[in-house]
Coordinates of C-alpha atoms in Angstrom, one line a residue:
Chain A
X1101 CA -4.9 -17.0 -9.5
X1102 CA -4.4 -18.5 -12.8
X1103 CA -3.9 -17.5 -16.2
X1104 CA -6.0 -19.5 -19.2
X1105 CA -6.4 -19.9 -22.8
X1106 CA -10.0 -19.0 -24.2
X1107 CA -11.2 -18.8 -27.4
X1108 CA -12.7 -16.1 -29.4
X1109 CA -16.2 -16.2 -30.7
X1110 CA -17.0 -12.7 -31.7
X1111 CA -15.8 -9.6 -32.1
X1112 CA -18.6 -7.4 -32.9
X1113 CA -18.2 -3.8 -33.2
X1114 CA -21.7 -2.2 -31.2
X1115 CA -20.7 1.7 -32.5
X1116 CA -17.5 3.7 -34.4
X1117 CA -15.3 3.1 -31.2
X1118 CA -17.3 0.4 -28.6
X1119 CA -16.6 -3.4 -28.9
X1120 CA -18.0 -6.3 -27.7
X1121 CA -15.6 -9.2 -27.6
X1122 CA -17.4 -13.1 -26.6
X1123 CA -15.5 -15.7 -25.5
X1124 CA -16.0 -19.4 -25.1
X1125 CA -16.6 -19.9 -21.4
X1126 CA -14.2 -22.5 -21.0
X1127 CA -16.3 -23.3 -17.4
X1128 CA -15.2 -20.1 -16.3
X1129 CA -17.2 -19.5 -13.1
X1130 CA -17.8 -15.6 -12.3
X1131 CA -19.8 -13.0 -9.8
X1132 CA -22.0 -10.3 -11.1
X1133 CA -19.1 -7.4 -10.9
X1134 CA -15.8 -9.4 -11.7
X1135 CA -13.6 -8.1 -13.8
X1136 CA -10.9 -10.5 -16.0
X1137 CA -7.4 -9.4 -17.3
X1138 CA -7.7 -10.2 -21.0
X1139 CA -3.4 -9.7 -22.1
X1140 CA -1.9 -8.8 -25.3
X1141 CA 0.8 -11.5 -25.0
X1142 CA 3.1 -10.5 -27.8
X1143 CA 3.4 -7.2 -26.0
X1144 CA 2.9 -8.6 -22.5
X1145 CA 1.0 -6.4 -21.6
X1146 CA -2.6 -6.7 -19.9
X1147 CA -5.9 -4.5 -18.7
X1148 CA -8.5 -5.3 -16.8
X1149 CA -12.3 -5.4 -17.8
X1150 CA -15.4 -5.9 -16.3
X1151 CA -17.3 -8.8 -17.8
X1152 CA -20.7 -8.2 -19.1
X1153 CA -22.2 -11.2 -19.6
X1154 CA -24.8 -13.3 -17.4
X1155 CA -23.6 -15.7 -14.6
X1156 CA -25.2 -18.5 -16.6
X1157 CA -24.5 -17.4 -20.8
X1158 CA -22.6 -19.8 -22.3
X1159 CA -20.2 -17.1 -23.6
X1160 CA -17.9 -14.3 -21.4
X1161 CA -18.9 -10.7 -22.8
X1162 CA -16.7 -8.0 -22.5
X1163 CA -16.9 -4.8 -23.7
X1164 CA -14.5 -2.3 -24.2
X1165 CA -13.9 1.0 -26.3
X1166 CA -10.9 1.1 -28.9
X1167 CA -8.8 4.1 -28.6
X1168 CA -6.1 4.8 -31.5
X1169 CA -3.6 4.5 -28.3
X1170 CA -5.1 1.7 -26.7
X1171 CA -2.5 -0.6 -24.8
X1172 CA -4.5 -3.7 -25.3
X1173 CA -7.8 -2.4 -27.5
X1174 CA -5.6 -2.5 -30.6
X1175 CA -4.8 -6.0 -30.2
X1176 CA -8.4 -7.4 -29.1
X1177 CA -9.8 -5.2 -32.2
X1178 CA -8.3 -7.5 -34.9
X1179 CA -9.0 -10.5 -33.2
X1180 CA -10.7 -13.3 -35.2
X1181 CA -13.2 -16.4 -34.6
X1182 CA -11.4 -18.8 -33.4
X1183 CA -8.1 -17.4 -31.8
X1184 CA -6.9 -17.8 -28.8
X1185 CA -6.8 -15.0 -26.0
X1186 CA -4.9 -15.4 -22.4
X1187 CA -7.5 -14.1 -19.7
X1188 CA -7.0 -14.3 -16.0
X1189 CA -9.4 -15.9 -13.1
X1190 CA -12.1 -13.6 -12.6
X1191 CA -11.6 -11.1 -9.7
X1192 CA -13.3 -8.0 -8.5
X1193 CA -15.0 -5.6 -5.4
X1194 CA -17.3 -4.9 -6.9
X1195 CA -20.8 -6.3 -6.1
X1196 CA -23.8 -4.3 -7.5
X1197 CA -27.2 -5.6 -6.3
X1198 CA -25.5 -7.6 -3.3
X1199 CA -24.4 -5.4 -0.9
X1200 CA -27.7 -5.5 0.6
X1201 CA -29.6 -7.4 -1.2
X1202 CA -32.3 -6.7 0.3
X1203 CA -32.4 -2.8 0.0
X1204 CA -33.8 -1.1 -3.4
X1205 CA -30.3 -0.6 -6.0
X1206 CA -29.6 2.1 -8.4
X1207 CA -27.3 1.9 -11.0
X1208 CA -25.3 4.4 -12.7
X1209 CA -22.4 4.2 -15.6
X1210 CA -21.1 6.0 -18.4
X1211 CA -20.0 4.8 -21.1
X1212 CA -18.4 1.1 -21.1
X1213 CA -19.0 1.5 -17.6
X1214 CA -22.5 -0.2 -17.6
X1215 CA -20.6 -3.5 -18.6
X1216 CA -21.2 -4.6 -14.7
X1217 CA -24.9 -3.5 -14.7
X1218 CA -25.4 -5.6 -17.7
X1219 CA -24.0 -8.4 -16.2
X1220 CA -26.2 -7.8 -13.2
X1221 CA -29.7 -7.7 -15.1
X1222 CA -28.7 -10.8 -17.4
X1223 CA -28.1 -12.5 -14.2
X1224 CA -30.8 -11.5 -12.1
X1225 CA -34.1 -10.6 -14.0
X1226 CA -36.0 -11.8 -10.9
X1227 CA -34.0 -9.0 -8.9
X1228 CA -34.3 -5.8 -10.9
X1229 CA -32.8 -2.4 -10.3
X1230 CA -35.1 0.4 -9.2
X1231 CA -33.7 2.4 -12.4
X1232 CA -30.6 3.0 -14.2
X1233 CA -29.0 5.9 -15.4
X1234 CA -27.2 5.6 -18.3
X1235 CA -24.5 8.5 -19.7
X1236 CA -23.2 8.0 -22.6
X1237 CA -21.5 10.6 -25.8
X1238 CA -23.8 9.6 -28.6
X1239 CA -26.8 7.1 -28.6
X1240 CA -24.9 5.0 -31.0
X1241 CA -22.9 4.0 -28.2
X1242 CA -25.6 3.3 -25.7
X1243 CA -25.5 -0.4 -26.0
X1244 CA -27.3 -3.2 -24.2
X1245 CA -30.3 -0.4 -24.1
X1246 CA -32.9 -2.8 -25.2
X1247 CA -31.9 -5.7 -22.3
X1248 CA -31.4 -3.0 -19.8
X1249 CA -35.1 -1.4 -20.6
X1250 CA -36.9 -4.8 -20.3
X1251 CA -35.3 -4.9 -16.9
X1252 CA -36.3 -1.2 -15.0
X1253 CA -36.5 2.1 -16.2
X1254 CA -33.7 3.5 -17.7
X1255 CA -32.6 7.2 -18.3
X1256 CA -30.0 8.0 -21.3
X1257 CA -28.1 11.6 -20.6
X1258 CA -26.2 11.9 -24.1
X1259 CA -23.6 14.6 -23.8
X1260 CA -22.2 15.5 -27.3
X1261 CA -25.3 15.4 -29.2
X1262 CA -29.1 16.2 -29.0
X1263 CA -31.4 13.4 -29.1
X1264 CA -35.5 14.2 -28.9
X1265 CA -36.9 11.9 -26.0
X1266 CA -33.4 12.1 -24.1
X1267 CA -31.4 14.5 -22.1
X1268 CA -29.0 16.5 -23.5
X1269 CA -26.3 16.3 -21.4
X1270 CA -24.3 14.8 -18.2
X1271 CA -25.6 12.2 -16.1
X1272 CA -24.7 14.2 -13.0
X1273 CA -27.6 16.5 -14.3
X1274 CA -30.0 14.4 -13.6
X1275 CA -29.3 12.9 -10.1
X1276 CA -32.3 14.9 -8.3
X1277 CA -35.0 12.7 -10.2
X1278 CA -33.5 9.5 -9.1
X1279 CA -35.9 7.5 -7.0
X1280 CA -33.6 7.1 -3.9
X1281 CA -34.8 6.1 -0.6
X1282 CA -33.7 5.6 2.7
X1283 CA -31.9 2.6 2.6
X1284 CA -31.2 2.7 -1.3
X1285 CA -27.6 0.9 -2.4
X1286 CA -26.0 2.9 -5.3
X1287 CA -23.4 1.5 -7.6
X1288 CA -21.4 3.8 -9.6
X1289 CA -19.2 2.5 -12.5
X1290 CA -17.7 4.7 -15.4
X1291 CA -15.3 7.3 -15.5
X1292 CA -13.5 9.0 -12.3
X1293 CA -15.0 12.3 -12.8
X1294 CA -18.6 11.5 -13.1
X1295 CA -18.1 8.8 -9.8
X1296 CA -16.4 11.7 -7.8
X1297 CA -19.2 14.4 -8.5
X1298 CA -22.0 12.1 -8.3
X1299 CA -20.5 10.6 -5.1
X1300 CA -20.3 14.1 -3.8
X1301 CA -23.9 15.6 -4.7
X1302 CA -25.4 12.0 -3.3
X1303 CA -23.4 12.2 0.1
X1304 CA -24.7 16.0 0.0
X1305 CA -28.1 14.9 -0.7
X1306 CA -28.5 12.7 2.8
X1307 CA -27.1 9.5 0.9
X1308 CA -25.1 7.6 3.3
X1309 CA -21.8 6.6 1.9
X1310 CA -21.8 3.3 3.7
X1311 CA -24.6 3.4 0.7
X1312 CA -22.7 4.4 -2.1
X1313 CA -20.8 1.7 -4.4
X1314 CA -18.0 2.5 -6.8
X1315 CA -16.4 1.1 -9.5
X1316 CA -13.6 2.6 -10.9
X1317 CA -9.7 1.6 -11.9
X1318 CA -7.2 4.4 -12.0
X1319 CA -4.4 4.5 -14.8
X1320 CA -1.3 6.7 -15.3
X1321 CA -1.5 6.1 -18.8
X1322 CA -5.0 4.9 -19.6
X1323 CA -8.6 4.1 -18.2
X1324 CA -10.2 1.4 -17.8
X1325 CA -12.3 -0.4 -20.6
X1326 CA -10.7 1.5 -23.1
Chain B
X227 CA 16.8 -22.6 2.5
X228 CA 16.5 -22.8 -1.4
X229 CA 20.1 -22.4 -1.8
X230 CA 19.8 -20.2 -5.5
X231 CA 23.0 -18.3 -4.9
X232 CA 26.4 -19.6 -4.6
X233 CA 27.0 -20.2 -0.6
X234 CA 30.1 -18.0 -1.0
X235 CA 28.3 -15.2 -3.1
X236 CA 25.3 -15.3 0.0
X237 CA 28.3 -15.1 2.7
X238 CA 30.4 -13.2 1.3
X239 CA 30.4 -9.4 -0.5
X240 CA 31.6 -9.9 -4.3
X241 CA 35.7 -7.8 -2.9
X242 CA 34.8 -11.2 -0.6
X243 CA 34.4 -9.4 2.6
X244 CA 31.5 -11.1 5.3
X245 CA 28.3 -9.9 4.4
X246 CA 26.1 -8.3 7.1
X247 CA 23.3 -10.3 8.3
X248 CA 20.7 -10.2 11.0
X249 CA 20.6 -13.0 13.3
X250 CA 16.8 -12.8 14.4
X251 CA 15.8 -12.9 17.7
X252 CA 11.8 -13.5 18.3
X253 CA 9.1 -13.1 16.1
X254 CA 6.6 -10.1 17.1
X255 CA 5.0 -9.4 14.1
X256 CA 3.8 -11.5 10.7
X257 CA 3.2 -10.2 7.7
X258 CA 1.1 -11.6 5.3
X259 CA 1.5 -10.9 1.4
X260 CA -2.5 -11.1 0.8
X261 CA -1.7 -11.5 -3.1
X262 CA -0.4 -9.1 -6.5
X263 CA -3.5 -8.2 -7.9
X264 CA -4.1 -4.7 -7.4
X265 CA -6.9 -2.2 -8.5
X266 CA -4.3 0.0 -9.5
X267 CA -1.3 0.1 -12.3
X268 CA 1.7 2.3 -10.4
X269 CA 4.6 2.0 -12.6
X270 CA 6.9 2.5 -9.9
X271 CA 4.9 -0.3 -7.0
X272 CA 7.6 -2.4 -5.4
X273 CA 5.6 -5.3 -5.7
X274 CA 4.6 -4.8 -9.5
X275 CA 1.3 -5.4 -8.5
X276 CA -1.5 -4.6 -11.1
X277 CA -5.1 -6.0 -12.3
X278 CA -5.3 -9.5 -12.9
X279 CA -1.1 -10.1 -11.6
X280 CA -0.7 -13.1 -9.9
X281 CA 3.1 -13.3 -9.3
X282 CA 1.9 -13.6 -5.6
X283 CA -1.1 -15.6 -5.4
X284 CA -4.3 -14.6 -3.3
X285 CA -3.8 -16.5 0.2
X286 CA -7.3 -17.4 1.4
X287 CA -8.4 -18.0 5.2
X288 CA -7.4 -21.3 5.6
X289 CA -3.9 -21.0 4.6
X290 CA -3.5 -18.2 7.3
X291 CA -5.3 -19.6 10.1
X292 CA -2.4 -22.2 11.0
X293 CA 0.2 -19.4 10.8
X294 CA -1.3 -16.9 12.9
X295 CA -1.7 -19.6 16.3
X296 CA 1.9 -21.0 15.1
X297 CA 2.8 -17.4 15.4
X298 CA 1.0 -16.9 19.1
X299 CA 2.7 -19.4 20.1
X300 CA 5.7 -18.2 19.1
X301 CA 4.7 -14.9 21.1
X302 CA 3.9 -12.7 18.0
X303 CA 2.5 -9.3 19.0
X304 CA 0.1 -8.2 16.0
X305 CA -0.6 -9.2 12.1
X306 CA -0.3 -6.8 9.8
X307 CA -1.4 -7.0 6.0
X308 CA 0.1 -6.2 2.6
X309 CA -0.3 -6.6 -1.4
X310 CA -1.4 -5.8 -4.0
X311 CA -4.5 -4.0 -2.8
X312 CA -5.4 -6.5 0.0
X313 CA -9.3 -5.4 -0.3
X314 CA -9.2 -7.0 -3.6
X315 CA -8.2 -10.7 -1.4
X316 CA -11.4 -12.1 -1.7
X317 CA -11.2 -14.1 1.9
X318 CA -9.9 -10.2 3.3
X319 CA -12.7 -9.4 5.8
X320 CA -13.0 -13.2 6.7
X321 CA -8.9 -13.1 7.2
X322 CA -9.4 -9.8 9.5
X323 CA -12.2 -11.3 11.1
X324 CA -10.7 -14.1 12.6
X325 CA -7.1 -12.2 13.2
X326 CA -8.7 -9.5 15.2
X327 CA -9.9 -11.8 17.6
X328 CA -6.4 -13.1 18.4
X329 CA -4.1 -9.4 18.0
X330 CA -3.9 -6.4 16.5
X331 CA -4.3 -5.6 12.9
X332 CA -2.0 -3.3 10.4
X333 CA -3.8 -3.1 6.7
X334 CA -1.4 -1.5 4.0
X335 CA -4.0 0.3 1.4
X336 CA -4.3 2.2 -1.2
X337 CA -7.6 3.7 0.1
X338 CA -9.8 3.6 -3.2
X339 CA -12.4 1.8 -4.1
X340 CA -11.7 -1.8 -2.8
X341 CA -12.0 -0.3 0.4
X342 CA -14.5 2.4 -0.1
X343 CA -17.1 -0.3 -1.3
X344 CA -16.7 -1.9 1.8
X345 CA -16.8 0.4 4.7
X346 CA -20.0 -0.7 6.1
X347 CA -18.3 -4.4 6.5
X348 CA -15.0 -2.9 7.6
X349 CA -17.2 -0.9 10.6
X350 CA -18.1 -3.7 11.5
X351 CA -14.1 -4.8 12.8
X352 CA -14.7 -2.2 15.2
X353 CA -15.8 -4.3 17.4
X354 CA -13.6 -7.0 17.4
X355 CA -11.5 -7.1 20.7
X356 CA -8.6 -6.0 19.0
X357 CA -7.6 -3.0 17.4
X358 CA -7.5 -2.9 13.4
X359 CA -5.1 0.2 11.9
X360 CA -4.6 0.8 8.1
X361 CA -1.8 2.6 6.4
X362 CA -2.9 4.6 3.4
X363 CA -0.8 5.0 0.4
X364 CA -0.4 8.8 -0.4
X365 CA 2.8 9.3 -2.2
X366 CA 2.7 13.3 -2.4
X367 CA 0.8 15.8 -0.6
X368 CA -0.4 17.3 -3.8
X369 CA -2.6 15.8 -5.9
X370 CA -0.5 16.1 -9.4
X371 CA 2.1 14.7 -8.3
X372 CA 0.4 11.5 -6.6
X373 CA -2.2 11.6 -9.9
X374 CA 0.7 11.3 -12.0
X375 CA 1.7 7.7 -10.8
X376 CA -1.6 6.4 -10.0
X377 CA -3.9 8.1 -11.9
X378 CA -6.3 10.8 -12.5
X379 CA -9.0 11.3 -9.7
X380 CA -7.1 9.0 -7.3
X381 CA -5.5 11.8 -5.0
X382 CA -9.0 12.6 -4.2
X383 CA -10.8 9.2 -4.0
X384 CA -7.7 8.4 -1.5
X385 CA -8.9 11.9 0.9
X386 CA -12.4 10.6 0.7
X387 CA -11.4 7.3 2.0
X388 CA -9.1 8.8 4.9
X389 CA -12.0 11.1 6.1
X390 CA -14.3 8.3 6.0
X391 CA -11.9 5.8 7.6
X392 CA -11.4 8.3 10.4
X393 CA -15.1 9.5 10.7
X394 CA -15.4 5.7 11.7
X395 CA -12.7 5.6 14.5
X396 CA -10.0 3.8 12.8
X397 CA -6.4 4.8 13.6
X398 CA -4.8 5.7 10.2
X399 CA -0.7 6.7 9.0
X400 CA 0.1 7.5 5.8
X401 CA 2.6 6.1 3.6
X402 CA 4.6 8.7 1.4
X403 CA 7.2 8.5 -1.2
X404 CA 10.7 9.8 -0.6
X405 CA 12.4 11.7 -3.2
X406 CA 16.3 11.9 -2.8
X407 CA 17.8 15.1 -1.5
X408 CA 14.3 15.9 0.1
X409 CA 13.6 18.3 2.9
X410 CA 11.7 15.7 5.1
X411 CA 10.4 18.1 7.8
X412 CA 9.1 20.8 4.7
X413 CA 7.5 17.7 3.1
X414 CA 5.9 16.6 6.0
X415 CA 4.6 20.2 7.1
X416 CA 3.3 19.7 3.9
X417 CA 1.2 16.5 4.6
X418 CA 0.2 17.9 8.4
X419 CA -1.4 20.9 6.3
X420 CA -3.1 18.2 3.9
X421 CA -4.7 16.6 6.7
X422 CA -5.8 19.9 8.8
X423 CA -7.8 21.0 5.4
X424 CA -9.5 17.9 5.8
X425 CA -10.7 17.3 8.8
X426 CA -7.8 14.5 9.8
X427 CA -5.7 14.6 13.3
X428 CA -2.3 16.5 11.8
X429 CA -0.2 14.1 14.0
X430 CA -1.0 11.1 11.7
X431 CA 1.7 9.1 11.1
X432 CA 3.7 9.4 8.4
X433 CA 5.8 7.0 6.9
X434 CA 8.1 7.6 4.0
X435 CA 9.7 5.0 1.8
X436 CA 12.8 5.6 -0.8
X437 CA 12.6 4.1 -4.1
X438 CA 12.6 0.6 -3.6
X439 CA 12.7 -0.3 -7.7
X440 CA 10.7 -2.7 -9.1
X441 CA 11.1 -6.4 -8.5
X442 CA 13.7 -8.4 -9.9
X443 CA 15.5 -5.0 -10.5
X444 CA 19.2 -4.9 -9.9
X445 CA 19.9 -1.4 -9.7
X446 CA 23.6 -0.5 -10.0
X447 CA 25.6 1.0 -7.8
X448 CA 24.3 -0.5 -4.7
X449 CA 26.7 -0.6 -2.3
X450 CA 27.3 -4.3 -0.5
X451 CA 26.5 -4.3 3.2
X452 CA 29.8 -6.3 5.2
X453 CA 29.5 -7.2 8.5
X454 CA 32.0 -4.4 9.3
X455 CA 29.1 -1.6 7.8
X456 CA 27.0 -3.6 10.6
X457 CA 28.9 -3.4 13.5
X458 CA 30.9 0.2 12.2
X459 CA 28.0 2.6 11.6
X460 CA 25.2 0.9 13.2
X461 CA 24.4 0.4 17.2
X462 CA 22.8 -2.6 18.3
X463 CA 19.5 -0.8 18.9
X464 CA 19.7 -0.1 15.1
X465 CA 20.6 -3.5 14.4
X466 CA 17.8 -4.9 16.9
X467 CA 15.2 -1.9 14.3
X468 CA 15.4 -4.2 11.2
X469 CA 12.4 -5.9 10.1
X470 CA 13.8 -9.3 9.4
X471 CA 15.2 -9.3 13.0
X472 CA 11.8 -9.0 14.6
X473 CA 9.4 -9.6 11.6
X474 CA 8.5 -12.4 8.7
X475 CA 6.4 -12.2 6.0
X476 CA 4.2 -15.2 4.5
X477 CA 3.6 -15.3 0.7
X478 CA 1.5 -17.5 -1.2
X479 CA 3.1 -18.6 -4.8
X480 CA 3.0 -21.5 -6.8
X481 CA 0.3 -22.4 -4.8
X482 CA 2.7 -22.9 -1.9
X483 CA 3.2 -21.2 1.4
X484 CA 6.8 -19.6 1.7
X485 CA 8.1 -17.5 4.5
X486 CA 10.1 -15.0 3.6
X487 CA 12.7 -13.0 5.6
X488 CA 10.8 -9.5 5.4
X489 CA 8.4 -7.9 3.3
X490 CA 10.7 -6.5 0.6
X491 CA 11.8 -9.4 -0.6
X492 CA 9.7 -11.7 -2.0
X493 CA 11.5 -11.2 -5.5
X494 CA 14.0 -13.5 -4.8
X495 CA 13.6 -17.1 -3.9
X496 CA 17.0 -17.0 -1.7
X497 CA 14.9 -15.3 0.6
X498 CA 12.0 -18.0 1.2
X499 CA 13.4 -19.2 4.8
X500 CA 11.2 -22.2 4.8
X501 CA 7.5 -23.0 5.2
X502 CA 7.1 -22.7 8.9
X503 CA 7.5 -19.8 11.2
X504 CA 9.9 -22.0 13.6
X505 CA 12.2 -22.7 11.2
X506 CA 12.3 -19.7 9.6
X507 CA 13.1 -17.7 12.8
X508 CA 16.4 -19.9 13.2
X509 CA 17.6 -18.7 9.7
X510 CA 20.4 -15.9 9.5
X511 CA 19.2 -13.5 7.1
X512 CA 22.0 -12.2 4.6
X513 CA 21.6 -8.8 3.8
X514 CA 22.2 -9.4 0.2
X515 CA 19.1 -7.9 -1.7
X516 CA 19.5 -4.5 -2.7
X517 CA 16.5 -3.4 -0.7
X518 CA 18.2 -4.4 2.3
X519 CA 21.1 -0.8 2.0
X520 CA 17.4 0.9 2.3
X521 CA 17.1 -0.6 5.5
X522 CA 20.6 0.1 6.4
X523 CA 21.2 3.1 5.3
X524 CA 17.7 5.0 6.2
X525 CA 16.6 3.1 8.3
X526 CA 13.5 2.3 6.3
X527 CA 10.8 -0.2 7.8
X528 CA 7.4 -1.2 7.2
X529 CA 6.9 -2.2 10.6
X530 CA 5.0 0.4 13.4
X531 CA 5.7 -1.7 16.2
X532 CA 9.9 0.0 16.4

């Protein structure tokens, strides 16, 4: 796997703290699901993010959420049209939708965490998900809501502020109203804590976990996306 | 051999003494180095695998198919499998599919989600006619400690995966980290408690590995191996126990096929014994690299077959 030089379109800031950064495509080929290591090179340092963008856009999307500690964040923050970014070859396990493609999917993310899901509907509009459930802190920071709603039904669980028309609180509340059947794929993608207890009240719930799909990188020192 | 060392620096200890080697003797197991990238980001990994790393490259289905019937017919016993995380390899279930049909299978993993999104397909090995085992990474039997080098939430994701892995009939062994001046028995009660909470047969194997640094690390104060350490404080047996005597390792960089001497040291280039399995079975391997003392001194090995 290679290492190449892209170059930077946008970077457009979607809330206080969530980016999205677009890249020229280079003829960058990519699955639904893939993730690319975009690198800080004066630091030499690198984190991995899930691309966002359809199979067939002309541009790579990623999204990612600035922290004030961010490894890499900082640096693809102040980026500018028309610099230059090292990004790896695509790579990634992840696969939602195509596990079984022919078997009903639901997706579920927090936060920057839908990035995949995204990617997925932009893709496939001919394939949609059953629904989608979306967590996320404030509904400033729900973002792609408009492309994922003209795909399937979506529900928002917002967890630090009330909303009228949306649930106040954790997408693991709202698990019991998802419209799982038998052979229904799930993908999971966000943080570790909502993919453990939502793995756990699914598999508890009669969902196979041959069924359930997860998405998730583990850091000693920072989380994915961020 | 790529000759990157002074010949008198590879024969000989720097007080100029012979350096130990191990003359192998047949090849019974091939290890593949399925490729860097890795799910995870463990400061301490041997490998400095990580997202995105390609130090070692991904080796894909055809690369390995001529290896593993050069290696039948060079008698090898079983394949085993190392990275990186190799359920990130994209060709990984085509590479098991095909080298389950020939022998047995080891899988070095770190039991999260490259392999937990895949357990239906990896079922499906169970009925190949050979037997496929996998060897989960669980550095400590309590989650802080393993959280603390491979993040939060991963002590648990990793139980998950073992209960599932055995729910499905595969035969599991851990790998642990070993912490100088350990009590090894205590630690390992510790681990056959682990699995007894959780539903796992408390005789799993366990494996434990000493720091092994991180690559292209020169640690000091590694002591030299001479061929007088070899023949003083080792028996043959012991001798015969090392990887590299029984044991190569194929790795895929530069978009070439090397074959190195075992599978802790891919860092350095002296150690790429040539691009076939024949040849590099003829090589003497110079116990040179500081991983090798491990070897020597602890008897560490990757290997289950010894």
């Amino acid at each position: 796997m290679s290492h190449f030089i892209h170059r930077v379109e946008a970077v457009k800031r979607l809330s206080p703290s969530i980016f999205e950064l677009l890249l020229d495509r280079e003829e960058m080929s990519f699955e639904v699901g893939n993730c690319v290591a975009l690198f800080d090179a004066t630091r030499r340092e690198s984190r991995p993010y899930s691309l966002a963008g359809g199979i067939n856009e002309p541009v790579l999307r990623v999204l990612f959420r600035a922290l004030p500690e961010g490894v890499v964040t900082s640096h693809l923050k102040q980026l500018k049209q028309g610099d230059e970014l090292q990004v790896s070859a695509p790579f990634g396990w992840f696969r939602p939708g195509q596990d079984d493609s022919n078997s009903p999917c639901i997706f579920i993310a927090t936060s920057t965490g839908i990035s995949p899901f995204l990617s997925y509907v932009r893709s496939f509009p001919d394939r949609p998900p059953a629904h989608i459930l979306y967590g996320v802190r404030y509904l400033a920071e729900a973002v792609g809501l408009p492309v994922l709603k003209a795909a399937c039904p979506v529900t928002l669980a917002i967890s630090r502020e009330a909303v009228p028309g949306y649930h106040h609180g954790r997408v693991t509340d709202l698990l019991d109203r998802l419209p799982i059947r038998k052979r229904t794929q799930i993908y999971l993608c966000g943080l570790d804590a909502m993919i453990d207890d939502a793995s756990s009240w699914l598999e508890a719930h009669g969902v196979p976990f041959t069924h359930l799909h997860r998405e998730v990188f583990f850091y000693a020192n920072a989380r994915p996306h961020e | 051999m790529p000759m990157l060392v002074p010949m008198s620096e590879w024969l000989t200890t720097s007080d100029g003494k012979p350096r130990g080697y191990i003359q192998p003797v047949g090849l019974e197991e091939l290890w593949f180095h399925t490729g860097t990238n890795c799910n995870l980001r463990c400061p301490f990994c041997l490998e400095g695998s990580k997202p995105g790393n390609n130090r070692i490259e991904f080796i894909r289905l055809s690369e390995v198919k001529p290896l593993l019937v050069e290696a039948l017919n060079l008698g090898v016993k079983s394949f085993s499998f190392t990275g990186g995380e190799p359920f990130v390899n994209p060709d990984m279930f085509s590479i098991l599919d095909h080298a389950l049909d020939l022998r047995s299978c080891l899988v070095l993993t770190n039991g999260t989600e490259p392999l937990l999104n895949r357990l239906a397909r990896l079922e499906e090995l169970r009925q190949k006619p050979f037997p496929l085992s996998l060897r989960v990474s669980l550095d400590y039997p309590d989650r802080e400690r393993h959280d603390a080098g491979r993040g939060s939430g991963s002590f648990r994701t990793t139980l998950r995966c073992l209960e599932r892995l055995h729910q499905l009939g595969f035969n599991l062994s851990i790998a642990r980290l070993m912490a100088r001046n350990e009590d090894g028995p205590a630690v390992d009660r510790a681990y056959r408690d682990l699995f007894a909470s959780h539903h796992l047969p408390i005789e799993t194997r366990i494996v434990a590995f000493p720091d092994f640094h991180t690559p292209g690390e020169h640690p000091d104060g590694v002591p030299e191996i001479t061929e007088n350490c070899m023949t003083t404080y080792l028996t043959a047996a012991q001798r015969d126990r090392f990887m590299c005597n029984f044991s190569k390792m194929v790795v895929k960089q530069d978009g070439r096929i090397g074959i190195y001497a075992c599978t802790l040291v891919d860092d350095d280039p002296a150690y790429n014994l040539g691009s076939t399995l024949r040849e590099a079975m003829e090589k003497r391997v110079m116990l040179r690299h500081h991983r090798c003392f491990s070897c020597f001194s602890c008897g560490a090995s990757c290997s289950e077959i010894h």
